[in-house]
Tab-separated table of C-alpha atoms in Angstrom:
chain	number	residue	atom	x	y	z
R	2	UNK	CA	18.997	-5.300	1.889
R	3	UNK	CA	20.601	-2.985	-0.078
R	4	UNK	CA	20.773	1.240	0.559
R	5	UNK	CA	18.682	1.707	-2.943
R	6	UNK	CA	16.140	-0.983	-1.612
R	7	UNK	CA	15.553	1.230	1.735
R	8	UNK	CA	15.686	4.387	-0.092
R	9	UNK	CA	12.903	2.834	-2.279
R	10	UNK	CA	10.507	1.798	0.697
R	11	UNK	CA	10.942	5.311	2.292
R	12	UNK	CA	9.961	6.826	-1.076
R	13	UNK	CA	6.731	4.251	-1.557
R	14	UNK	CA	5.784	5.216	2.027
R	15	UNK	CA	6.130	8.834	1.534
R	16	UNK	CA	3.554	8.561	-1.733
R	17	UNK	CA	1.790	6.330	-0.336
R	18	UNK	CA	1.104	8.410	3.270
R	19	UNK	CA	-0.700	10.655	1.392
R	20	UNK	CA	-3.656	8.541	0.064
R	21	UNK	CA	-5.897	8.559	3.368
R	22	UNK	CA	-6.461	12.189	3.458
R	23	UNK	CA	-7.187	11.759	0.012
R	24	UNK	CA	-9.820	9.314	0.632
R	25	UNK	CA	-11.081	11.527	3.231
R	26	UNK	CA	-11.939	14.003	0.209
R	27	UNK	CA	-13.086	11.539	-2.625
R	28	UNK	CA	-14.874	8.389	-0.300
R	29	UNK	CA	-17.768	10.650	0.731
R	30	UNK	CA	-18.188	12.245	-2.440
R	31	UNK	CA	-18.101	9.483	-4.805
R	32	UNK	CA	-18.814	6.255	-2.304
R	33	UNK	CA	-16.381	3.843	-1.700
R	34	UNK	CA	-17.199	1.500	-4.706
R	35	UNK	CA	-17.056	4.619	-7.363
R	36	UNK	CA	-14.243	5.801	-5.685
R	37	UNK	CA	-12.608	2.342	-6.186
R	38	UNK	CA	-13.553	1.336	-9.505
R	39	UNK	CA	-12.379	4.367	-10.642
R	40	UNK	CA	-8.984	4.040	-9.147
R	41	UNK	CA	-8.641	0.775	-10.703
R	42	UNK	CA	-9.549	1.962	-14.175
R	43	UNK	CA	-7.244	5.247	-14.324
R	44	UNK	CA	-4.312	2.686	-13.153
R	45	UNK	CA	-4.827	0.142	-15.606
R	46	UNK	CA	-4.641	2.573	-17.892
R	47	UNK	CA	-1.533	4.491	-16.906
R	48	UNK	CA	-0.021	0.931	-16.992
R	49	UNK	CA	-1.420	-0.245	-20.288
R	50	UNK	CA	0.004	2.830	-21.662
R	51	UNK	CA	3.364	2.306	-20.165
R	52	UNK	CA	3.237	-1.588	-21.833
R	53	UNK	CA	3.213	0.251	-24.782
R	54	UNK	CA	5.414	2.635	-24.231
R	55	UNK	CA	8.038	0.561	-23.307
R	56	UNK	CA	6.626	-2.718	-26.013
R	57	UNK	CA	5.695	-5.196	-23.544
R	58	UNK	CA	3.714	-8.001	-23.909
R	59	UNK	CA	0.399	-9.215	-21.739
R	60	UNK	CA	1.138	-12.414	-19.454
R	61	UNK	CA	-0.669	-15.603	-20.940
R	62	UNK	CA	-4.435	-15.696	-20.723
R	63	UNK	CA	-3.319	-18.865	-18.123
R	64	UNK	CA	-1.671	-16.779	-15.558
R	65	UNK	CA	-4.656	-14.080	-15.482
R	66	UNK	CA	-7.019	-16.197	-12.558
R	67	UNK	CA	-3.612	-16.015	-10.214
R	68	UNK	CA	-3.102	-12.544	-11.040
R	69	UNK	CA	-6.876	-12.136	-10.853
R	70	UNK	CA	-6.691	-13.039	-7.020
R	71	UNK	CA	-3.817	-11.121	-6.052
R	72	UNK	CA	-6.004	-8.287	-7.438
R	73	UNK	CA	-8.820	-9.230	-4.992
R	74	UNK	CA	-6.661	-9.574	-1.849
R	75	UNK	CA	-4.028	-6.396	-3.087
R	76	UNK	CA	-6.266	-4.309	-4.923
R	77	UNK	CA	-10.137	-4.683	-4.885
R	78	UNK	CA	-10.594	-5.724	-1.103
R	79	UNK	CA	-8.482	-3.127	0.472
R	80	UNK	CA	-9.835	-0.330	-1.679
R	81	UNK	CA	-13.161	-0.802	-0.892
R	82	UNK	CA	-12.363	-1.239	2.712
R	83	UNK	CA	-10.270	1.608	3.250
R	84	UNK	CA	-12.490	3.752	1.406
R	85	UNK	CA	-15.774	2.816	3.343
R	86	UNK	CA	-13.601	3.269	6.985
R	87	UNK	CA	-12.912	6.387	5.394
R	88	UNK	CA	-16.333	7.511	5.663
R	89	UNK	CA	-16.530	7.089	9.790
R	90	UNK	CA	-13.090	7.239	11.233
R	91	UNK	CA	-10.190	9.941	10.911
R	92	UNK	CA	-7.358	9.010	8.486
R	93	UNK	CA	-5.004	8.814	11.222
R	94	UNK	CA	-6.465	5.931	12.336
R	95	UNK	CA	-6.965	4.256	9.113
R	96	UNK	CA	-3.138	4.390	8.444
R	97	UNK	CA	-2.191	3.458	11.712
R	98	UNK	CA	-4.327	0.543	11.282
R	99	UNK	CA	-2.656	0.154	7.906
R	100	UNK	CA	1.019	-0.504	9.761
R	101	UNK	CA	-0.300	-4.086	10.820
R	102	UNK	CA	0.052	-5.254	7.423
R	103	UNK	CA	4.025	-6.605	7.902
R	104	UNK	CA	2.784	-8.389	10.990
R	105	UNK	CA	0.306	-10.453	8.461
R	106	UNK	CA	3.258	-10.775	5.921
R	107	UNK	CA	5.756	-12.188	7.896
R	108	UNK	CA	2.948	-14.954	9.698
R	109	UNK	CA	1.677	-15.697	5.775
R	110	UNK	CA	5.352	-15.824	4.931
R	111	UNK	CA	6.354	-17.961	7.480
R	112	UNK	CA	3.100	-20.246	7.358
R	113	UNK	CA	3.621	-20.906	3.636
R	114	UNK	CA	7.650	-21.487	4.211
R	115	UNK	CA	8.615	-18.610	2.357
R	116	UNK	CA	10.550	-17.194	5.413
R	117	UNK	CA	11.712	-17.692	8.834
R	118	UNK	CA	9.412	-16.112	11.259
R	119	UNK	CA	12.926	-14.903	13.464
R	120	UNK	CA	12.562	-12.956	16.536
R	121	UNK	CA	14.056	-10.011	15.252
R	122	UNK	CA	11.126	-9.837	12.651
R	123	UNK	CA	8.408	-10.478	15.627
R	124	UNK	CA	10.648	-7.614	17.513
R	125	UNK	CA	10.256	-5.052	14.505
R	126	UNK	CA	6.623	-6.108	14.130
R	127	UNK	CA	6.155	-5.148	18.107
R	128	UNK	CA	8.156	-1.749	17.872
R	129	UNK	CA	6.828	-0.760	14.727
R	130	UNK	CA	3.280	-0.696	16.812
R	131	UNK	CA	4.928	1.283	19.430
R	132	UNK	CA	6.353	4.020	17.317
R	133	UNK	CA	3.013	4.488	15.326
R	134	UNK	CA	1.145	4.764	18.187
R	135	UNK	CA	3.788	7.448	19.817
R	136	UNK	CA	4.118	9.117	16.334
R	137	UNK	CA	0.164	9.890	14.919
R	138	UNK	CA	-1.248	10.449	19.201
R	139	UNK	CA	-4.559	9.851	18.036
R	140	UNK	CA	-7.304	11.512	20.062
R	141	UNK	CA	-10.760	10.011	21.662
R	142	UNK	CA	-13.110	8.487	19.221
R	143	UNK	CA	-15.928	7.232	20.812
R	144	UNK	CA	-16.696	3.793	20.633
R	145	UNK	CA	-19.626	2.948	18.822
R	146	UNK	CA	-20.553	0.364	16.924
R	147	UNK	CA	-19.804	2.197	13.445
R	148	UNK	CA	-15.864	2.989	14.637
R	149	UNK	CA	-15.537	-0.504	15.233
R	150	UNK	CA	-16.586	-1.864	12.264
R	151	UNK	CA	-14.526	0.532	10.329
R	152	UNK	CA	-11.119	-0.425	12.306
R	153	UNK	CA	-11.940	-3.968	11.373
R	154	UNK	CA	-12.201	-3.016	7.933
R	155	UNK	CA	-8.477	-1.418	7.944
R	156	UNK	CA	-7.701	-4.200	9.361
R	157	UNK	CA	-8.614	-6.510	6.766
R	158	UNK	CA	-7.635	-4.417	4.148
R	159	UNK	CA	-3.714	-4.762	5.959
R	160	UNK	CA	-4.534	-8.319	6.358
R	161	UNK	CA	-5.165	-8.343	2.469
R	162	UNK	CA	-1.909	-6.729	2.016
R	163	UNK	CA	0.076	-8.855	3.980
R	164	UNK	CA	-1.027	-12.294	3.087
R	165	UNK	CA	-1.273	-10.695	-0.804
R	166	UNK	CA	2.319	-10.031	-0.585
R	167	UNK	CA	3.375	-13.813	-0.731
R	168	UNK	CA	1.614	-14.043	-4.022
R	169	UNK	CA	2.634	-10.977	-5.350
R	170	UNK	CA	6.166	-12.035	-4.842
R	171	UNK	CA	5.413	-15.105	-6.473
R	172	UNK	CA	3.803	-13.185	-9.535
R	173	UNK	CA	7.217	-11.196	-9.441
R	174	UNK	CA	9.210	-14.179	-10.059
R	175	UNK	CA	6.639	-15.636	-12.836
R	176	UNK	CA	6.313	-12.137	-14.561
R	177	UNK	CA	7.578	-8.887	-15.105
R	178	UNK	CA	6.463	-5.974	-12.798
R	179	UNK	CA	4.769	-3.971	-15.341
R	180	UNK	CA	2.771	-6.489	-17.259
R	181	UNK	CA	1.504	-8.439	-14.182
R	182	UNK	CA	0.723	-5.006	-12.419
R	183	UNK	CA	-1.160	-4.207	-15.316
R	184	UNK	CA	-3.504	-7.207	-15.412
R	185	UNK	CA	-4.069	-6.892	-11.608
R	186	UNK	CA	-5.895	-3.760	-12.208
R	187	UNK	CA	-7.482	-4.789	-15.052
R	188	UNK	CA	-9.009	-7.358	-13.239
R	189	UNK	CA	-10.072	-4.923	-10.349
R	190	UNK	CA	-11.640	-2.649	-12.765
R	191	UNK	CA	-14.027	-5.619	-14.376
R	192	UNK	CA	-14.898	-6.976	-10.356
R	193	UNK	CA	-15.776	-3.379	-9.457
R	194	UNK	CA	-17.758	-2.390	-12.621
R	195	UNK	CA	-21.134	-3.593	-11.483
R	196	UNK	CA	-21.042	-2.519	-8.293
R	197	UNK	CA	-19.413	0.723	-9.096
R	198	UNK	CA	-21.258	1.727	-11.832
R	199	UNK	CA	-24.612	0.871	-9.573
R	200	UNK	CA	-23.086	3.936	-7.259
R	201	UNK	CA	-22.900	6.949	-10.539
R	202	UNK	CA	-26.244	8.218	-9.799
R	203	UNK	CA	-25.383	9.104	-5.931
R	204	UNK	CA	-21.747	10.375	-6.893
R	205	UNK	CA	-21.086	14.043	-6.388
R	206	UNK	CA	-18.261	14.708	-8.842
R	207	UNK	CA	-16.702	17.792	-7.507
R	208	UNK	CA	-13.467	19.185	-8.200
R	209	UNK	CA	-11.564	17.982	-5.312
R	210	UNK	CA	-12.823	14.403	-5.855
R	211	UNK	CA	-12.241	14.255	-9.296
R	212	UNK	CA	-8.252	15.488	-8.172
R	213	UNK	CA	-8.381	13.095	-5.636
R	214	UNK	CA	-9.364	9.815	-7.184
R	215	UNK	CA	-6.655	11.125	-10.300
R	216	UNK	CA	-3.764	11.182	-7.791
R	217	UNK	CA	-4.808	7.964	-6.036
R	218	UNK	CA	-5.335	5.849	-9.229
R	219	UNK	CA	-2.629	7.752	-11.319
R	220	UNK	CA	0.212	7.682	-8.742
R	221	UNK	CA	-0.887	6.037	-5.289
R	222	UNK	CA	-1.854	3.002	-7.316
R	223	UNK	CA	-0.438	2.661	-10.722
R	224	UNK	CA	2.578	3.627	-10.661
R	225	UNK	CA	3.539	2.795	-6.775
R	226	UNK	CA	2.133	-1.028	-7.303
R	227	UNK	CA	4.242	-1.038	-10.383
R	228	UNK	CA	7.049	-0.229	-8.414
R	229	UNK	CA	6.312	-1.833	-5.363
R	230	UNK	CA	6.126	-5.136	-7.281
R	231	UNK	CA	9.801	-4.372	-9.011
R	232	UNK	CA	11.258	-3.840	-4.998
R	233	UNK	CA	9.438	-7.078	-4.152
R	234	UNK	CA	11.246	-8.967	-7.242
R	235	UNK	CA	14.810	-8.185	-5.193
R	236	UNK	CA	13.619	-7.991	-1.914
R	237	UNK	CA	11.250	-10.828	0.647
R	238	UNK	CA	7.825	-9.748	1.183
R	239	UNK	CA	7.857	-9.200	4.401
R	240	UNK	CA	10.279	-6.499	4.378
R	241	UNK	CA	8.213	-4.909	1.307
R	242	UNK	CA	5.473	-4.442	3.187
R	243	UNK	CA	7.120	-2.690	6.247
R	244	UNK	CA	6.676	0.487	4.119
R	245	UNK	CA	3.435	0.202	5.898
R	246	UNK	CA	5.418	1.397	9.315
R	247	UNK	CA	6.220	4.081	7.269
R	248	UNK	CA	3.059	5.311	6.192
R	249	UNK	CA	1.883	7.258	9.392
R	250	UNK	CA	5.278	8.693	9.796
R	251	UNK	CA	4.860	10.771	6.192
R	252	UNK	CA	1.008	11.357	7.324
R	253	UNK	CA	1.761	13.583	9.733
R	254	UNK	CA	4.733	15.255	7.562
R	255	UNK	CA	2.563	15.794	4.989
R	256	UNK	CA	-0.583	17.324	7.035
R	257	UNK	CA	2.382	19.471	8.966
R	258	UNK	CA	3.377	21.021	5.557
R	259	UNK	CA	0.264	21.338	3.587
R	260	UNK	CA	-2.268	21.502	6.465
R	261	UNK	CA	-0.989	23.444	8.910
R	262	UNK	CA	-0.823	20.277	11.464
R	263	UNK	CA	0.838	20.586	14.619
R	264	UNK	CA	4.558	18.667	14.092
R	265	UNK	CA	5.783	18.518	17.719
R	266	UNK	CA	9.869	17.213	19.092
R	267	UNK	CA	7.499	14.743	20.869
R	268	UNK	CA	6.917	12.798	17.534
R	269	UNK	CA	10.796	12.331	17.298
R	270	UNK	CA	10.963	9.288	19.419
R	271	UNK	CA	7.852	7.771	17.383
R	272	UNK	CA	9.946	8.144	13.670
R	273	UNK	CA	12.875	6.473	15.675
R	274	UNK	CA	11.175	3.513	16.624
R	275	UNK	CA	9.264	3.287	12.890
R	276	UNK	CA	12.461	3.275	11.244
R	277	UNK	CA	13.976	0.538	13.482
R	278	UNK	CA	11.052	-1.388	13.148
R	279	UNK	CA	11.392	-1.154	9.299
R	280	UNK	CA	15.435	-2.070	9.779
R	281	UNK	CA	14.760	-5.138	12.019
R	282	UNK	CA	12.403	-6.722	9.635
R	283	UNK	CA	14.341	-5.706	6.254
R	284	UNK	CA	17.392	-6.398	7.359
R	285	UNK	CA	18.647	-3.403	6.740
R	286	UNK	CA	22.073	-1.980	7.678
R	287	UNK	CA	23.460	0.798	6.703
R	288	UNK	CA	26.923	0.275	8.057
R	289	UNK	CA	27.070	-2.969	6.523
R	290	UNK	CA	25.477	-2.572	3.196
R	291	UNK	CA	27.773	0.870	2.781
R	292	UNK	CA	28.716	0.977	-0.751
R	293	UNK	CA	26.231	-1.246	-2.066
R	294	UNK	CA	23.732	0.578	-4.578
């Protein structure tokens, strides 16, 4: 892996670290399908505006049921998921759930022959755990039936992720990024409309949902797919989706800065054993990819 490829993950994690607060603010308001469908829409638009933009063409009405269920497993799935565990657990634990997504990408890589499942993959898989849970130090959440059927619903949503990720880098290699992006969400928005529009009359559109849902379907989901699927193009899956190691890591930077949050020396040993869990299942090294750009 190249330096630009690395730089690229940190920057997708860093974006991406701040949607669970965010969900935090717009799932209760707006319930998790709303809040979804919504997403979905303000993306596809942001991207169908960009076709233009930049004159390029939809894929073939042929190649829109594949794209259609990398949207379910990528998209419409883990939105919905995430956005209903955001309703009865802490974000915290909804993005450290989140970081078991490259353990389900590299066994759906390796089970469809994509990739070798290597022991320095398992290894990164095993210390990327290890530094999330060192990093976020979650506190006691009692254990009721509610809690656990939220953390099975992050975990889905990374299991969506990580098996998605073989056939997004499949629809990389049939399409370009931006088109193909643009169809996935398309296709979210039309599975979510029923359901979503079924949730209007509960919604509570205040201001800090409304900014909320913009950032997450603008930026968070848009744009980041868009250029998570370009990485994926140069890069295996597997070591795309160890952004998700990543994710905690800029969680806590973020709620340090903005929030006030408590950012403590003890969290350095946590973002060391993150990034050498990203490095061991990337393949990134900086000493030997120096000059490469």
């Amino acid at each position: 892996m190249q330096t630009r490829h690395f730089i690229q993950l940190i920057a997708l994690s860093a974006l991406w670290g701040g949607s669970f607060p965010l969900l935090r603010i717009a799932s209760p308001a707006l319930g998790p399908w709303l809040l979804a469908g919504l997403r979905c829409v303000l993306a596809a638009l942001v991207l169908a505006l960009l076709m233009r933009v930049l004159r390029q063409r939809w894929p073939a009405r042929a190649a829109w049921p594949r794209l259609a269920l990398l949207s379910l497993l990528t998209v419409v799935a883990p939105f919905v998921l995430f956005n209903w565990a955001a309703l009865v657990i802490p974000a915290g634990y909804s993005a450290v759930l989140n970081a078991t997504a490259p353990l389900f990408g590299v066994l759906a890589a390796a089970a469809a022959g994509e990739e070798r499942l290597s022991g320095r993959r398992l290894l990164g898989c095993a210390i990327g755990f290890a530094g999330v849970a060192l990093l976020v130090q979650l506190g006691p959440v009692a254990v009721t039936t509610p809690v656990l059927l939220a953390a099975l619903a992050c975990t889905g949503a990374a299991a969506g992720y990580g098996i998605g990720s073989i056939l997004m880098k499949r629809a990389t290699m049939e399409h370009d990024a931006l088109p193909a992006s643009a169809v996935v969400h398309v296709a979210a928005a039309m599975l979510l409309l029923l359901p979503a529009g079924a949730s209007v009359p509960a919604a509570d559109f205040s201001t800090g949902a409304l900014i909320a849902v913009a950032v997450l379907g603008l930026f968070t989901s848009g744009l980041m797919y868009w250029i998570s699927m370009r990485l994926m193009r140069e890069i295996p899956a597997s070591a795309a989706t160890s952004a998700a190691f990543m994710i905690p890591l800029f969680g806590v930077a973020w709620g340090g800065i903005f929030l006030g949050e408590p950012v403590t020396w003890g969290m350095v040993p946590g973002c060391v054993l993150v990034l050498t869990a990203t490095a061991l299942i990337t393949g990134f090294n900086p000493f030997r990819d120096r000059g490469k750009v």
